Short mmCIF file of C-alpha atoms in Angstrom, two decimals:
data_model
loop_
_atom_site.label_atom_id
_atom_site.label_comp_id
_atom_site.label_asym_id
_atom_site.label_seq_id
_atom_site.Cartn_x
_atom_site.Cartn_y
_atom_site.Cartn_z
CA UNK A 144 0.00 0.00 0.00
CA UNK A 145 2.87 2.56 0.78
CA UNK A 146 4.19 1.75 -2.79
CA UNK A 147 1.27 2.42 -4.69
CA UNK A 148 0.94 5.78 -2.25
CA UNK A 149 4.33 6.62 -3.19
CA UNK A 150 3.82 6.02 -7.23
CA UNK A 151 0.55 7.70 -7.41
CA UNK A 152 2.08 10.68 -5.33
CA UNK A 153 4.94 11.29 -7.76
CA UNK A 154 2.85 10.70 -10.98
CA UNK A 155 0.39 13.76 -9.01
CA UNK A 156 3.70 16.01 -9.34
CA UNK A 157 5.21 15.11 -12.09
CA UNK A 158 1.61 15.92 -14.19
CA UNK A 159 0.52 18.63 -11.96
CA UNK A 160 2.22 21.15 -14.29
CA UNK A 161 0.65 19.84 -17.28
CA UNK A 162 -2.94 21.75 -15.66
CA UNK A 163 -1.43 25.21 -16.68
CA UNK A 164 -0.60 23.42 -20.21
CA UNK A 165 -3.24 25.13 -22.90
CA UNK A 166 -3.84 22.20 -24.21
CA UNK A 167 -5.04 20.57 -20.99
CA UNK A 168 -8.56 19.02 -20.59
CA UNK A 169 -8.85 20.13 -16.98
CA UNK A 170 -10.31 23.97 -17.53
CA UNK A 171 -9.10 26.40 -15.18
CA UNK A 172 -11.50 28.10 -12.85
CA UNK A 173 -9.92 31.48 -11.48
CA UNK A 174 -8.08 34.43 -12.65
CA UNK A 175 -5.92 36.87 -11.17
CA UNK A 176 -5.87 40.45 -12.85
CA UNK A 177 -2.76 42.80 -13.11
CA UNK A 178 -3.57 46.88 -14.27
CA UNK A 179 -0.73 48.09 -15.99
CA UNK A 180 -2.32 51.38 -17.85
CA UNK A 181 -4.51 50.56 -20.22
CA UNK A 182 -2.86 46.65 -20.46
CA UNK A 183 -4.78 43.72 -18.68
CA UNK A 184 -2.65 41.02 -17.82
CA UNK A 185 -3.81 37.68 -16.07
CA UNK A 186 -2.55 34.37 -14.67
CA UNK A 187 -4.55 31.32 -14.43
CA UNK A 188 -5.25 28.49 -12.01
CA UNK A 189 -7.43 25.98 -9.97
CA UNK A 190 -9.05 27.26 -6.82
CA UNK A 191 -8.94 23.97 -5.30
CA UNK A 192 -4.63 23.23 -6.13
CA UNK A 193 -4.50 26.63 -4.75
CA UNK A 194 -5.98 25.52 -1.74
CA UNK A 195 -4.41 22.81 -1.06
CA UNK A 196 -0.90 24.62 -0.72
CA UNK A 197 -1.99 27.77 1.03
CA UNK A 198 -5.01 28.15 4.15
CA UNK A 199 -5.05 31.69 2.86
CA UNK A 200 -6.38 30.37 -0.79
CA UNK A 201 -8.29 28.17 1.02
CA UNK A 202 -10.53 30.58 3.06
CA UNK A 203 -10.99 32.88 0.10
CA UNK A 204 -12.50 30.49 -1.99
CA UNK A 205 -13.57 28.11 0.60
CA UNK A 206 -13.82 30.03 3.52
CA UNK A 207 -17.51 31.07 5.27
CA UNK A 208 -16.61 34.32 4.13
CA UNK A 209 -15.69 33.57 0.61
CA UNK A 210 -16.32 35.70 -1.93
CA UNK A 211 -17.82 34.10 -5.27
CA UNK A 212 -15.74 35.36 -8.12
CA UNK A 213 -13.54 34.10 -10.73
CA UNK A 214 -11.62 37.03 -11.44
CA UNK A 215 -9.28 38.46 -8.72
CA UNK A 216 -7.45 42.25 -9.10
CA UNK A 217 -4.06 42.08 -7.92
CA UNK A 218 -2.53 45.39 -7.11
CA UNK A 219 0.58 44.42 -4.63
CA UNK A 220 2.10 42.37 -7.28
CA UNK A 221 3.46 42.57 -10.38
CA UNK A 222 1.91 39.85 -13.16
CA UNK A 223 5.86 37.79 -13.75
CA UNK A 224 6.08 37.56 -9.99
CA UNK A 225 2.89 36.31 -9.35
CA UNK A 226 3.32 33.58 -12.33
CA UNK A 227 6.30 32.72 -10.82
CA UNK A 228 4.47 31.72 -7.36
CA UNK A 229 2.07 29.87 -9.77
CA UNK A 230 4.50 27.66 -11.31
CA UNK A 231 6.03 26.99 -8.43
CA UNK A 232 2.97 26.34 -6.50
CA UNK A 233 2.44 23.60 -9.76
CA UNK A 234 5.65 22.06 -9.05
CA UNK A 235 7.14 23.56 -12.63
CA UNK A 236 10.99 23.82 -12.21
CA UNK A 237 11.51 26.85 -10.89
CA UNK A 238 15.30 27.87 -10.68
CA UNK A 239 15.03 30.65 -8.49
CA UNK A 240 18.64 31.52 -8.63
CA UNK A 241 17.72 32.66 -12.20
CA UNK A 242 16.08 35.67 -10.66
CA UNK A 243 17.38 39.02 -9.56
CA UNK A 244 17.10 39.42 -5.74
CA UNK A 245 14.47 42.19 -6.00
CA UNK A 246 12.23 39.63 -8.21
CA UNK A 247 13.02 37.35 -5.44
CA UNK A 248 12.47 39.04 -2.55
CA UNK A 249 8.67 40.46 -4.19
CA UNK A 250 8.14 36.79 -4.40
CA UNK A 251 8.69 36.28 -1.05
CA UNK A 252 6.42 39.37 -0.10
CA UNK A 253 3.81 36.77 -1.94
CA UNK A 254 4.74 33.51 -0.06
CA UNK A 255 4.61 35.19 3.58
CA UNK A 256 0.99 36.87 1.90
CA UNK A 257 -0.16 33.31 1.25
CA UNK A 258 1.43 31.10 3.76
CA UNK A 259 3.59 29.37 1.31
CA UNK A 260 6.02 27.69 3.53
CA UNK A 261 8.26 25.78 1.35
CA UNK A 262 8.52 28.53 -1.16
CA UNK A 263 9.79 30.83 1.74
CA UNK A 264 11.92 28.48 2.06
CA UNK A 265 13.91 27.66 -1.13
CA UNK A 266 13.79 31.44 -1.76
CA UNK A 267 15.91 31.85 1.49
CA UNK A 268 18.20 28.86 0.00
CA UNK A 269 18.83 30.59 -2.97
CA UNK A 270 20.01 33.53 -1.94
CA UNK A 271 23.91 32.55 -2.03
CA UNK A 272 23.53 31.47 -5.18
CA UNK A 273 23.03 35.03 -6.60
CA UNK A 274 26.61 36.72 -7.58
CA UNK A 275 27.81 39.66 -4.89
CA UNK A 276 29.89 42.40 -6.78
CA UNK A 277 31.08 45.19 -5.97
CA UNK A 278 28.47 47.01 -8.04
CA UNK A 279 25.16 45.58 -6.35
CA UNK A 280 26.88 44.91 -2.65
CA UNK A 281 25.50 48.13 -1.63
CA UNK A 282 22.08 47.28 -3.59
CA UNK A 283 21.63 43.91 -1.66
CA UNK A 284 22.33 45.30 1.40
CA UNK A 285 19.84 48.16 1.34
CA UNK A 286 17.16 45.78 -0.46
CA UNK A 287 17.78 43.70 3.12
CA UNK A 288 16.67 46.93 4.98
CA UNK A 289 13.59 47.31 2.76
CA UNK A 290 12.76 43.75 3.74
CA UNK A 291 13.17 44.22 7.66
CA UNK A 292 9.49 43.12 8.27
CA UNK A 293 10.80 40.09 6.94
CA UNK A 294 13.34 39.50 8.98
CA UNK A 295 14.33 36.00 7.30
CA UNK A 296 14.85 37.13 4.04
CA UNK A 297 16.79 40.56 5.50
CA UNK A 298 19.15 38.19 7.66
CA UNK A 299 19.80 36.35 4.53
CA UNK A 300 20.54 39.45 2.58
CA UNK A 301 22.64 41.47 4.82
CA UNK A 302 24.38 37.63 5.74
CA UNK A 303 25.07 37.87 1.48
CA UNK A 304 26.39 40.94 1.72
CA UNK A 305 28.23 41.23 4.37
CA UNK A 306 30.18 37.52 3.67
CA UNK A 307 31.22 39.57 0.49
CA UNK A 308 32.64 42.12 2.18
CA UNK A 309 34.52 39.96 4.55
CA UNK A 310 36.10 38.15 2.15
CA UNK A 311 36.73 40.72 -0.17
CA UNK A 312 39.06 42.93 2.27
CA UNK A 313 39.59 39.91 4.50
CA UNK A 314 37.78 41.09 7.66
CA UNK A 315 39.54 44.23 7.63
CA UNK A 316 36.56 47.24 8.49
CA UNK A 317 38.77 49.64 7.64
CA UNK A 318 39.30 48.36 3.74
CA UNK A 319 35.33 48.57 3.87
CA UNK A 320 35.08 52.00 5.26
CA UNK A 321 37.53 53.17 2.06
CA UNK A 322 35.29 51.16 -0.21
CA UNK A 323 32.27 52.86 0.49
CA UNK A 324 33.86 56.29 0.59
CA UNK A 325 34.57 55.54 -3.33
CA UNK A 326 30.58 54.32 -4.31
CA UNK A 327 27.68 56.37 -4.62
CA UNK A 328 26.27 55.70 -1.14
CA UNK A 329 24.64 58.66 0.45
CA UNK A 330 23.49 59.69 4.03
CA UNK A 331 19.94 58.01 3.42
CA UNK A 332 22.48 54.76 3.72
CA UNK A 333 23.75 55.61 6.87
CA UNK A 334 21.84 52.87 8.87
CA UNK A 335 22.70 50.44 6.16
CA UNK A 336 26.15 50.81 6.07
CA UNK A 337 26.31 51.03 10.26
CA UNK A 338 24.84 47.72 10.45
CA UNK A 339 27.01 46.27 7.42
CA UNK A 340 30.18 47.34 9.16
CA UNK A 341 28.41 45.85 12.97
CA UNK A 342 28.16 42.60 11.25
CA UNK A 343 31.27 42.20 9.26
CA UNK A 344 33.14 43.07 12.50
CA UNK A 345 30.98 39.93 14.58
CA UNK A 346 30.96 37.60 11.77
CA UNK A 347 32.92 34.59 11.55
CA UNK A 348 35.70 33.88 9.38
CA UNK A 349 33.99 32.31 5.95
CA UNK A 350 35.07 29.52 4.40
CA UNK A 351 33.97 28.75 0.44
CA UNK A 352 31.05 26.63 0.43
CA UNK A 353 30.64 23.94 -2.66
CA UNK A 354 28.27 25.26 -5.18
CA UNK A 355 26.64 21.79 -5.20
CA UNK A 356 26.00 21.03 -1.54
CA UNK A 357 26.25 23.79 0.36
CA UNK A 358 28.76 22.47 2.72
CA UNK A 359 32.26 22.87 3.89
CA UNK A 360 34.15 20.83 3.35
CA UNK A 361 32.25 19.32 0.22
CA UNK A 362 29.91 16.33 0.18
CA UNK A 363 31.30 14.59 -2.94
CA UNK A 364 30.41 11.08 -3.06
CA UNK A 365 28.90 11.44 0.42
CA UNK A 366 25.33 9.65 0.53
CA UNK A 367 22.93 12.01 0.70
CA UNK A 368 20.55 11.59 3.84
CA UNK A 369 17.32 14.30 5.13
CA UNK A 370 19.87 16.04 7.60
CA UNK A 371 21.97 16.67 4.68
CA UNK A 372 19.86 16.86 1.69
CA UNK A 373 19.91 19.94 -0.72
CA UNK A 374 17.11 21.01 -2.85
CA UNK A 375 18.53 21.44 -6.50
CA UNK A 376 21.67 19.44 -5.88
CA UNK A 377 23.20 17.22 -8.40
CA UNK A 378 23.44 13.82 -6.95
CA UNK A 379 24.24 9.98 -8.81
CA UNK A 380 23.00 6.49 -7.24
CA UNK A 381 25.67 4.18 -6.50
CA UNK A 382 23.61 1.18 -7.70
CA UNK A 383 22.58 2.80 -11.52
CA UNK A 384 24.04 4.91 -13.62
CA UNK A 385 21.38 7.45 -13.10
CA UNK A 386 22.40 11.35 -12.49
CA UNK A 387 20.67 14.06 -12.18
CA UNK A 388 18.99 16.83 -9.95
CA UNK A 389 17.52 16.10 -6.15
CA UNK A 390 14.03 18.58 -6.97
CA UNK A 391 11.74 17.76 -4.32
CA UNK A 392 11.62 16.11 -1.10
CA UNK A 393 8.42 14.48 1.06
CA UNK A 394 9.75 15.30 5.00
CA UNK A 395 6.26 14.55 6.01
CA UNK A 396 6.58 10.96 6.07
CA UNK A 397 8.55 8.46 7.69
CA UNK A 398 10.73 7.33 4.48
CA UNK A 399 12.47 10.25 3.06
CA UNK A 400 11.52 10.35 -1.08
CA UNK A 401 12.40 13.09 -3.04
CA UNK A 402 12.13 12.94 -7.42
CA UNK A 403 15.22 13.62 -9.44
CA UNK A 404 15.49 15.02 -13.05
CA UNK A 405 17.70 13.63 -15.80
CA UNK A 406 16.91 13.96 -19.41
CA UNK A 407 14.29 16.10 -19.12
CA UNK A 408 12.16 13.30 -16.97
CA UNK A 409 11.34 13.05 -13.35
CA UNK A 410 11.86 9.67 -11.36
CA UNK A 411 10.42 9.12 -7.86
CA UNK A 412 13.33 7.78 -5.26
CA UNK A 413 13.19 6.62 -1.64
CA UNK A 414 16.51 7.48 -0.04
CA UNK A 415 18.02 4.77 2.07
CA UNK A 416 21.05 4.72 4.10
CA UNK A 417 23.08 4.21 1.05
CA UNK A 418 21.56 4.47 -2.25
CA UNK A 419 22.51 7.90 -3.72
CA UNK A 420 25.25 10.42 -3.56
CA UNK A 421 26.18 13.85 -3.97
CA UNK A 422 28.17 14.48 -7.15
CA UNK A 423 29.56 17.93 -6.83
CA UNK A 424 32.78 17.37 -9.09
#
């Protein structure tokens, strides 16, 4: 019974996507409507998948209070962020280090709005993927103080910027200090900078993290296991020859499954103790 459980679960997320497809037979039954001037845009979906992922979905088109309506105005959004929660919310590969960090943190705006847990997530994991420079450094860091109320996705922002910093002038504040005496910051950045220069001064020494796991020192060839599992991660199984990306992961049950994707295809795994491994070289 767990088996068939498990197979019917993965086929659910591996056609899930297909709903959004044109060409699929399942019509969808809501729309959400962007203003841009005189330009209506919209984004499609299922009331129910929606609220099945989010209690907020759910008591708007569910709720005792619901209102019953099939077209939604969205003004707190723009139309490319919100189809990006969409897709994700339909399991469509979302690489969310593909996305600039104010894109990303206006999709998180969305996933606190709607209780999207997992999404909050990943977008927090992403974050050191993006490139610091020292042209958006300052950028980052004052984005972070625009995002206070979210004080996840600030940490993780100023934590970004900061480890930059730190390892650009090697912990040395006053190599900073002469940096941002040279950039266009103003006195409007004063705060910013303060707590930029607080932070690179408490932080630990950083060490260079493996793009692939995450970790220092790297995981290559070390099984991969829940306490240690990273979403997006390229990872091999030491009984196949089958590669590919860890996507997803199932925490909610006993055996931990995820679904990798190789070749375009997505294949539903139950991690043992020693069946797959991270491949990071």
């Amino acid at each position: 019974h767990f088996y068939k459980r498990f197979v019917l679960q993965m086929a659910l997320m591996a056609n899930l996507p297909k709903c959004l497809s044109p060409d699929s037979t399942i019509p969808t039954n809501v729309r959400f409507l962007f203003h841009l001037g005189g330009v209506i845009k919209e984004v499609k979906a299922h009331k129910m998948i929606l609220a099945l992922v989010s209690d907020v979905f759910t008591t708007e088109f569910f709720g005792s209070m619901k209102e019953d309506k099939d077209d939604i105005d969205i003004k707190d959004a723009s139309q490319e962020v919100f189809q990006a929660m969409i897709d994700f919310i339909y399991n469509k590969q979302v690489d969310l280090g593909e996305y600039d960090l104010p894109f990303t943190s206006e999709l998180y705006n969305l996933a606190e709005k709607y209780n999207i847990q997992d999404l909050r997530k990943e977008i927090i994991a992403s974050i050191p993927k993006h490139d610091m420079t020292d042209e958006n450094v300052l950028d980052v860091a004052i984005l972070a103080e625009e995002n206070i109320h979210h004080k996840p996705l600030s940490e993780e922002l100023y934590t970004a910027a900061t480890g930059f910093l730190k390892m650009k002038f090697e912990g040395k504040l006053e190599k900073a200090i002469d940096f941002f005496s040279h950039t266009d910051a103003t006195q409007a950045h004063g705060l910013v900078l303060i707590k930029m220069m607080t932070r690179m001064k408490e932080m630990k020494p950083i060490s260079a993290k493996c793009k692939n796991c995450k970790s220092d020192p790297c995981l290559d060839r070390v099984v991969v296991t829940r306490e240690n599992f990273v979403p997006g991660a390229k990872m091999a199984a030491l009984m196949s020859n089958l590669d590919g990306k860890l996507v997803n992961v199932n925490s909610s049950i006993d055996t931990f499954q995820c679904c990798l994707v190789t070749d375009g295809r997505v294949h539903a795994l139950t991690l043992g103790s020693t069946n797959y491994k991270y491949n990071c070289s």
